mmCIF file of C-alpha atoms in Angstrom:
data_model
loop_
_atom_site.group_PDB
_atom_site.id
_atom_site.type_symbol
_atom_site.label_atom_id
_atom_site.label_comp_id
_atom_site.label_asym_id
_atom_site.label_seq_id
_atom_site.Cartn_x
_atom_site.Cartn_y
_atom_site.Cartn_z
ATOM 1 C CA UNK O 1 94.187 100.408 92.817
ATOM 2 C CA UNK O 2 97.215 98.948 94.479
ATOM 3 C CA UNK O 3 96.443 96.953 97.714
ATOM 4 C CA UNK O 4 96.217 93.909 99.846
ATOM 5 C CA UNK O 5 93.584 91.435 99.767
ATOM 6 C CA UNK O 6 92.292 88.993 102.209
ATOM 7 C CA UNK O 7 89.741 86.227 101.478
ATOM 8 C CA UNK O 8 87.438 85.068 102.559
ATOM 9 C CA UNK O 9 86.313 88.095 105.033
ATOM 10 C CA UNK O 10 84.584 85.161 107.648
ATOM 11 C CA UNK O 11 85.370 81.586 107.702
ATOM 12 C CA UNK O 12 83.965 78.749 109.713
ATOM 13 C CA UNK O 13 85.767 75.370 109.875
ATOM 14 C CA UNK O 14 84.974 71.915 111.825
ATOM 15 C CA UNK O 15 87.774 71.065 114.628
ATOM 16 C CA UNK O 16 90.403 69.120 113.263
ATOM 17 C CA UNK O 17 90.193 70.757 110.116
ATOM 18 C CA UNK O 18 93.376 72.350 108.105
ATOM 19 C CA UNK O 19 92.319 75.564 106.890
ATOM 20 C CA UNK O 20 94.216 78.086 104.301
ATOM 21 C CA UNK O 21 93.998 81.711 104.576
ATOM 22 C CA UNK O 22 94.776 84.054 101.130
ATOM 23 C CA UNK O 23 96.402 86.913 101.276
ATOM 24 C CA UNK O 24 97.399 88.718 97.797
ATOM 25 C CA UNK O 25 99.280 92.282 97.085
ATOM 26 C CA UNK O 26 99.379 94.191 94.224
ATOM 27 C CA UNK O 27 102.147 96.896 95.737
ATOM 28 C CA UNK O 28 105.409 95.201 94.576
ATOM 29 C CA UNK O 29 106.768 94.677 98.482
ATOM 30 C CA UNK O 30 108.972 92.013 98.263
ATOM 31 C CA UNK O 31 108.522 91.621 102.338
ATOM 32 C CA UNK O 32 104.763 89.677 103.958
ATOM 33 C CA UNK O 33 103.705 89.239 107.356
ATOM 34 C CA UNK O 34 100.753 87.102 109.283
ATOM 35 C CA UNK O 35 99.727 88.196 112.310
ATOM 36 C CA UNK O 36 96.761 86.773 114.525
ATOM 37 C CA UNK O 37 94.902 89.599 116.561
ATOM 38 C CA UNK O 38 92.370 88.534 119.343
ATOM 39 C CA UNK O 39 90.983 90.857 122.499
ATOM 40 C CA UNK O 40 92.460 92.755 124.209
ATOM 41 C CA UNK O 41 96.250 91.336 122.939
ATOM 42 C CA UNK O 42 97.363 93.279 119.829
ATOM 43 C CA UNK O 43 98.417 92.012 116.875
ATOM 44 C CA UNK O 44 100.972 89.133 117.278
ATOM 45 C CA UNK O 45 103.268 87.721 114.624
ATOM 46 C CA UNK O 46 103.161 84.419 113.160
ATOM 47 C CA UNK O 47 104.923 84.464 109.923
ATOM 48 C CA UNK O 48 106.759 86.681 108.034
ATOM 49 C CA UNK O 49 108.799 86.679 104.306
ATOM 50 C CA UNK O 50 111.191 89.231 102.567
ATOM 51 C CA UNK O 51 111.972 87.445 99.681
ATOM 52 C CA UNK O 52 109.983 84.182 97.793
ATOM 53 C CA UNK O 53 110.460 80.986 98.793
ATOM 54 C CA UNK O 54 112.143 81.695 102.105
ATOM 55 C CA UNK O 55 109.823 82.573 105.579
ATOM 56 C CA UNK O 56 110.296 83.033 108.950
ATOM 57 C CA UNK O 57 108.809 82.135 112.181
ATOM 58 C CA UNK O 58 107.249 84.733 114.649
ATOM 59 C CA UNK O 59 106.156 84.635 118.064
ATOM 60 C CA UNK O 60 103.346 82.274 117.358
ATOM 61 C CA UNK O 61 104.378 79.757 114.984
ATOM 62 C CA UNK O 62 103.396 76.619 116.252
ATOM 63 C CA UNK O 63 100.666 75.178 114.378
ATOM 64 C CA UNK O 64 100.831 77.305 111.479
ATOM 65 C CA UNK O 65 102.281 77.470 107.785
ATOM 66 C CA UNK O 66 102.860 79.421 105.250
ATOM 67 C CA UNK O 67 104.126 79.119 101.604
ATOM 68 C CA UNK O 68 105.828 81.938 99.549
ATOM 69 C CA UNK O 69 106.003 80.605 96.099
ATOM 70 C CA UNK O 70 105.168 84.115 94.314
ATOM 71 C CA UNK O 71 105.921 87.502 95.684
ATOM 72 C CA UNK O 72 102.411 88.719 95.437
ATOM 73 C CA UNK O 73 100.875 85.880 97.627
ATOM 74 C CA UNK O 74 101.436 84.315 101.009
ATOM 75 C CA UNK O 75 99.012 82.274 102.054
ATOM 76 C CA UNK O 76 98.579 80.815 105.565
ATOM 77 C CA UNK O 77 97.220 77.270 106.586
ATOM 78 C CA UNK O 78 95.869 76.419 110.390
ATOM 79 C CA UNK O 79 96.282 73.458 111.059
ATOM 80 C CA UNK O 80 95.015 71.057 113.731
ATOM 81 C CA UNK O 81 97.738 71.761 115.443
ATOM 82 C CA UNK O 82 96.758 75.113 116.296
ATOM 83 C CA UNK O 83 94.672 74.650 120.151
ATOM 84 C CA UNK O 84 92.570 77.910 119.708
ATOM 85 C CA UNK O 85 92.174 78.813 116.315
ATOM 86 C CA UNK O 86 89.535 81.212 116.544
ATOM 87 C CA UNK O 87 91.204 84.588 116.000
ATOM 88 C CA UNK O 88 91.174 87.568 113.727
ATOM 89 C CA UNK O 89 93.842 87.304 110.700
ATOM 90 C CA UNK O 90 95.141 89.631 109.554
ATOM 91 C CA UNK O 91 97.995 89.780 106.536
ATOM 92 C CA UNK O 92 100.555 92.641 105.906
ATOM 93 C CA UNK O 93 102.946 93.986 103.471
ATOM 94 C CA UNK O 94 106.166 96.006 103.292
ATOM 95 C CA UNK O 95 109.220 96.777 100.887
ATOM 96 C CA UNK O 96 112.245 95.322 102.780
ATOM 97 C CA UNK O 97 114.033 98.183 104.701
ATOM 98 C CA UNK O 98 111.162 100.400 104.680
ATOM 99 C CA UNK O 99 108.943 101.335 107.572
ATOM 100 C CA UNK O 100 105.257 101.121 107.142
ATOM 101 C CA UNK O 101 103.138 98.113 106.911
ATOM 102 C CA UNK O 102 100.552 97.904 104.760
ATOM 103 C CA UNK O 103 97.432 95.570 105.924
ATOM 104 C CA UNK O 104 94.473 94.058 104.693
ATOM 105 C CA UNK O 105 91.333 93.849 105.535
ATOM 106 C CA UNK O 106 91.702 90.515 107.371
ATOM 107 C CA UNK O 107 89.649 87.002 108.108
ATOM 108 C CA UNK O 108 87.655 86.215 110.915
ATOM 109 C CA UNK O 109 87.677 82.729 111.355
ATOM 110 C CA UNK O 110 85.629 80.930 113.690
ATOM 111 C CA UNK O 111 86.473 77.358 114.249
ATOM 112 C CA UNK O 112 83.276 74.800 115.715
ATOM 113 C CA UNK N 1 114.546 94.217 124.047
ATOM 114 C CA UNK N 2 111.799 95.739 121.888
ATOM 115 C CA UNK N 3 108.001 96.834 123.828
ATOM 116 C CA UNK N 4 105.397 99.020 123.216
ATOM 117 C CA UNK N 5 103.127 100.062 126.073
ATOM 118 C CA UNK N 6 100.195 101.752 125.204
ATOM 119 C CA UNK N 7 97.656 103.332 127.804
ATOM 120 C CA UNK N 8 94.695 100.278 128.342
ATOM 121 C CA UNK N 9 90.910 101.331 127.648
ATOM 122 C CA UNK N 10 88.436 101.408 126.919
ATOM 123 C CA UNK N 11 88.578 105.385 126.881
ATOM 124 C CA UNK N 12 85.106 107.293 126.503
ATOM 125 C CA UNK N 13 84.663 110.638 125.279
ATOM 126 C CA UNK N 14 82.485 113.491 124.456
ATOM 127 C CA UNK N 15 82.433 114.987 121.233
ATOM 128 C CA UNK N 16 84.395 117.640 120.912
ATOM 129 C CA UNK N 17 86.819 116.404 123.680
ATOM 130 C CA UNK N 18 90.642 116.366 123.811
ATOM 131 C CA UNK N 19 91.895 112.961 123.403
ATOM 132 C CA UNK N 20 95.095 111.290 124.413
ATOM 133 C CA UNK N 21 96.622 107.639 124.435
ATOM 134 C CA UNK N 22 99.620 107.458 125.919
ATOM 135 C CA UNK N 23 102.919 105.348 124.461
ATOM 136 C CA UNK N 24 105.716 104.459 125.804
ATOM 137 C CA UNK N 25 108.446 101.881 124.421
ATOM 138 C CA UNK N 26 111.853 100.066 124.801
ATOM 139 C CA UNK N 27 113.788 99.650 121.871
ATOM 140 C CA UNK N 28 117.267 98.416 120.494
ATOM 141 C CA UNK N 29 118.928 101.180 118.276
ATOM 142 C CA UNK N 30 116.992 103.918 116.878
ATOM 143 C CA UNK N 31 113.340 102.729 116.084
ATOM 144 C CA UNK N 32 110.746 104.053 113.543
ATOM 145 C CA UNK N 33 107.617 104.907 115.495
ATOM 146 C CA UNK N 34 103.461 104.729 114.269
ATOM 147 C CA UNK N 35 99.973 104.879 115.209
ATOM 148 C CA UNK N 36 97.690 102.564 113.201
ATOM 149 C CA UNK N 37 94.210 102.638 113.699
ATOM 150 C CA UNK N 38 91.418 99.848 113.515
ATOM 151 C CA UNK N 39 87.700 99.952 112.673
ATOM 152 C CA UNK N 40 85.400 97.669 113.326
ATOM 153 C CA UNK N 41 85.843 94.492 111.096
ATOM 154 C CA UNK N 42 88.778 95.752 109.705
ATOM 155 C CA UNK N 43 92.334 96.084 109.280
ATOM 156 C CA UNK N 44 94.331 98.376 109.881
ATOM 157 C CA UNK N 45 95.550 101.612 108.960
ATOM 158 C CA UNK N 46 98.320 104.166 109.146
ATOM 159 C CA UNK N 47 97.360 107.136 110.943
ATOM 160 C CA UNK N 48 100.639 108.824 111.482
ATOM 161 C CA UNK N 49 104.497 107.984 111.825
ATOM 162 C CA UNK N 50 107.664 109.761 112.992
ATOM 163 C CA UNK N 51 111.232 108.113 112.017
ATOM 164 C CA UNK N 52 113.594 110.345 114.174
ATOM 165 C CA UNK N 53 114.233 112.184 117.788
ATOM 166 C CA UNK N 54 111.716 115.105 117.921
ATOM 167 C CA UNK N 55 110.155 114.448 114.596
ATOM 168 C CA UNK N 56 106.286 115.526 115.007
ATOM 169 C CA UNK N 57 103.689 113.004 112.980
ATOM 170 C CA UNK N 58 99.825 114.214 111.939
ATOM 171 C CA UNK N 59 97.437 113.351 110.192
ATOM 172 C CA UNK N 60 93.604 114.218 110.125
ATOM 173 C CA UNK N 61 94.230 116.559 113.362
ATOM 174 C CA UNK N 62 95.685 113.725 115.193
ATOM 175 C CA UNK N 63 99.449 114.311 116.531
ATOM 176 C CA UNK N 64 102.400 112.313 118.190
ATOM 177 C CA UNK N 65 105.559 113.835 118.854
ATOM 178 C CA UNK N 66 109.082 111.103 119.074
ATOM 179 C CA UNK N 67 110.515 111.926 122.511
ATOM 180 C CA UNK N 68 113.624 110.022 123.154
ATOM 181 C CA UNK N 69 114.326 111.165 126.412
ATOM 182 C CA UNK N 70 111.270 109.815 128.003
ATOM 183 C CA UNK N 71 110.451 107.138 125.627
ATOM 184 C CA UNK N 72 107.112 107.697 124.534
ATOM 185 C CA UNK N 73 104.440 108.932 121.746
ATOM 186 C CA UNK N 74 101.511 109.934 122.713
ATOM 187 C CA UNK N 75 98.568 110.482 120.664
ATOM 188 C CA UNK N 76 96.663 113.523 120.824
ATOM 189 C CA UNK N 77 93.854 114.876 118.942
ATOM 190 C CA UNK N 78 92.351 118.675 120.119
ATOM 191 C CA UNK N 79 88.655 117.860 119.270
ATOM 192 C CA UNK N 80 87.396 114.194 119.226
ATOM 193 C CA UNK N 81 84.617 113.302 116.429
ATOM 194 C CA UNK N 82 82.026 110.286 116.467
ATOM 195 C CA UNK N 83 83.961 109.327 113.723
ATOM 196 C CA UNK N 84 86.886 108.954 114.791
ATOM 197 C CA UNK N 85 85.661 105.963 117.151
ATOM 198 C CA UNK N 86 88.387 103.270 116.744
ATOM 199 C CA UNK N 87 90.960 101.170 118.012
ATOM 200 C CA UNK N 88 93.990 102.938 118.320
ATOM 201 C CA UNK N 89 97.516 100.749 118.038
ATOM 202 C CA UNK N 90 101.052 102.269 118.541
ATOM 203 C CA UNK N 91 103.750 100.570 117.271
ATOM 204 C CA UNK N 92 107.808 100.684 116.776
ATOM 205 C CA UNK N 93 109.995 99.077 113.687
ATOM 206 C CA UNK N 94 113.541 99.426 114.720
ATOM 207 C CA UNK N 95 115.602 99.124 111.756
ATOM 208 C CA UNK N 96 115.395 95.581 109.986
ATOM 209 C CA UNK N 97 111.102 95.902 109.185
ATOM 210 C CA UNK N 98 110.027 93.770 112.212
ATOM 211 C CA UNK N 99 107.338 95.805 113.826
ATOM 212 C CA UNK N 100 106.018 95.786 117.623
ATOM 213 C CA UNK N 101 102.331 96.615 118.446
ATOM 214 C CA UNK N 102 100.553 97.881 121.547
ATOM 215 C CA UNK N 103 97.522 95.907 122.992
ATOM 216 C CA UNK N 104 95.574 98.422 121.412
ATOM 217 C CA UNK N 105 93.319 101.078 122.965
ATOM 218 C CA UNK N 106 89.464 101.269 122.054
ATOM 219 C CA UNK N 107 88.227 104.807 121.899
ATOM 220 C CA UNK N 108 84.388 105.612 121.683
ATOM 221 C CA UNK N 109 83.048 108.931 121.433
ATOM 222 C CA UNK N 110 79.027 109.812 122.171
ATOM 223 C CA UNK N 111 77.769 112.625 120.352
#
């Protein structure tokens, strides 16, 4: 079955710590996104790539980064840069010029 | 610029209830418009899209009509179900795949 896949599903990480969040597709889209959903906000963009080895910045950038060295993965590192990491990720997919996103499942990562 | 504003919850309803969430956005050029929606712990998921003035989306008895001349795309379903207990997103992609969502509105229905 074609889809997108998050892992893990929870993740807990010390303060201070870098962590990297994977997010793989099996659909062919050449375009990814990252987005970072927390209550009562929506879904707000932090990353997003339509081809490999080229990304943008979203809204939320700043202490985030992301690679794109295959098209079917784009993973996402918090870093210690990130004040509040504690959010709900969640990772999308889309053929460039079309309109629907696919998503996965997402991470919830809690940060002590 | 590019907004959508989408109606704040949480909304409570019966079963068997009519439901809707209103939308309403800004937009550059001529936008795609969508309603994802959200259960618990996961992502989300497309419930229904329209790409064009007047265009009518459903899906699973849901409906949302594009109305250009008052901006907006409201979700409406005739007869809620426990099951359809969710978060409920609307969101526009003008063209160039960037999408904007709502804040999201929780809906819980009691049997």
């Amino acid at each position: 079955d074609g889809g997108i896949t998050q892992s893990p599903k929870y993740l807990f990480r010390k303060e201070g710590q870098n962590v990297t969040l994977s997010c793989e597709q099996n659909l062919n889209h050449d375009a990814m996104y990252w987005y970072r959903q927390d209550p009562g906000q929506g879904l707000r963009l932090i990353y997003y790539s339509q081809i490999v080895n080229d990304f943008q910045k979203g809204d939320i950038a700043e202490g985030y980064s992301v690679s794109r060295e295959k098209k079917e993965s784009f993973p996402l590192t918090v870093t210690s840069a990130q004040k509040n990491p504690t959010a709900f990720y969640l990772c999308a997919s889309s053929i460039v010029g079309g309109n629907e996103q696919f998503f996965g499942p997402g991470t919830r990562l809690t940060v002590l | 610029g590019n907004s959508v504003t989408q109606m704040e919850g949480p909304v409570t309803l019966s079963e068997e209830a009519f439901l809707t969430i209103n939308c309403t956005y800004t937009a550059t050029g001529y936008p795609s418009l969508f309603w994802y929606v959200q259960y618990p712990g996961e992502g989300l998921q497309l419930l229904l899209k329209a790409t064009k003035a007047d265009d009518k989306g459903s899906n699973k008895g849901f409906e949302a009509t594009y109305r250009k001349e008052t901006t907006s795309f409201h979700l409406e379903k005739g007869s809620v179900q426990v099951s359809d207990s969710a978060v409920y997103f609307c969101a526009l992609s003008p063209p160039g795949n960037q999408f904007y969502f709502g804040t999201g509105t929780s809906l819980t229905v009691i049997p």
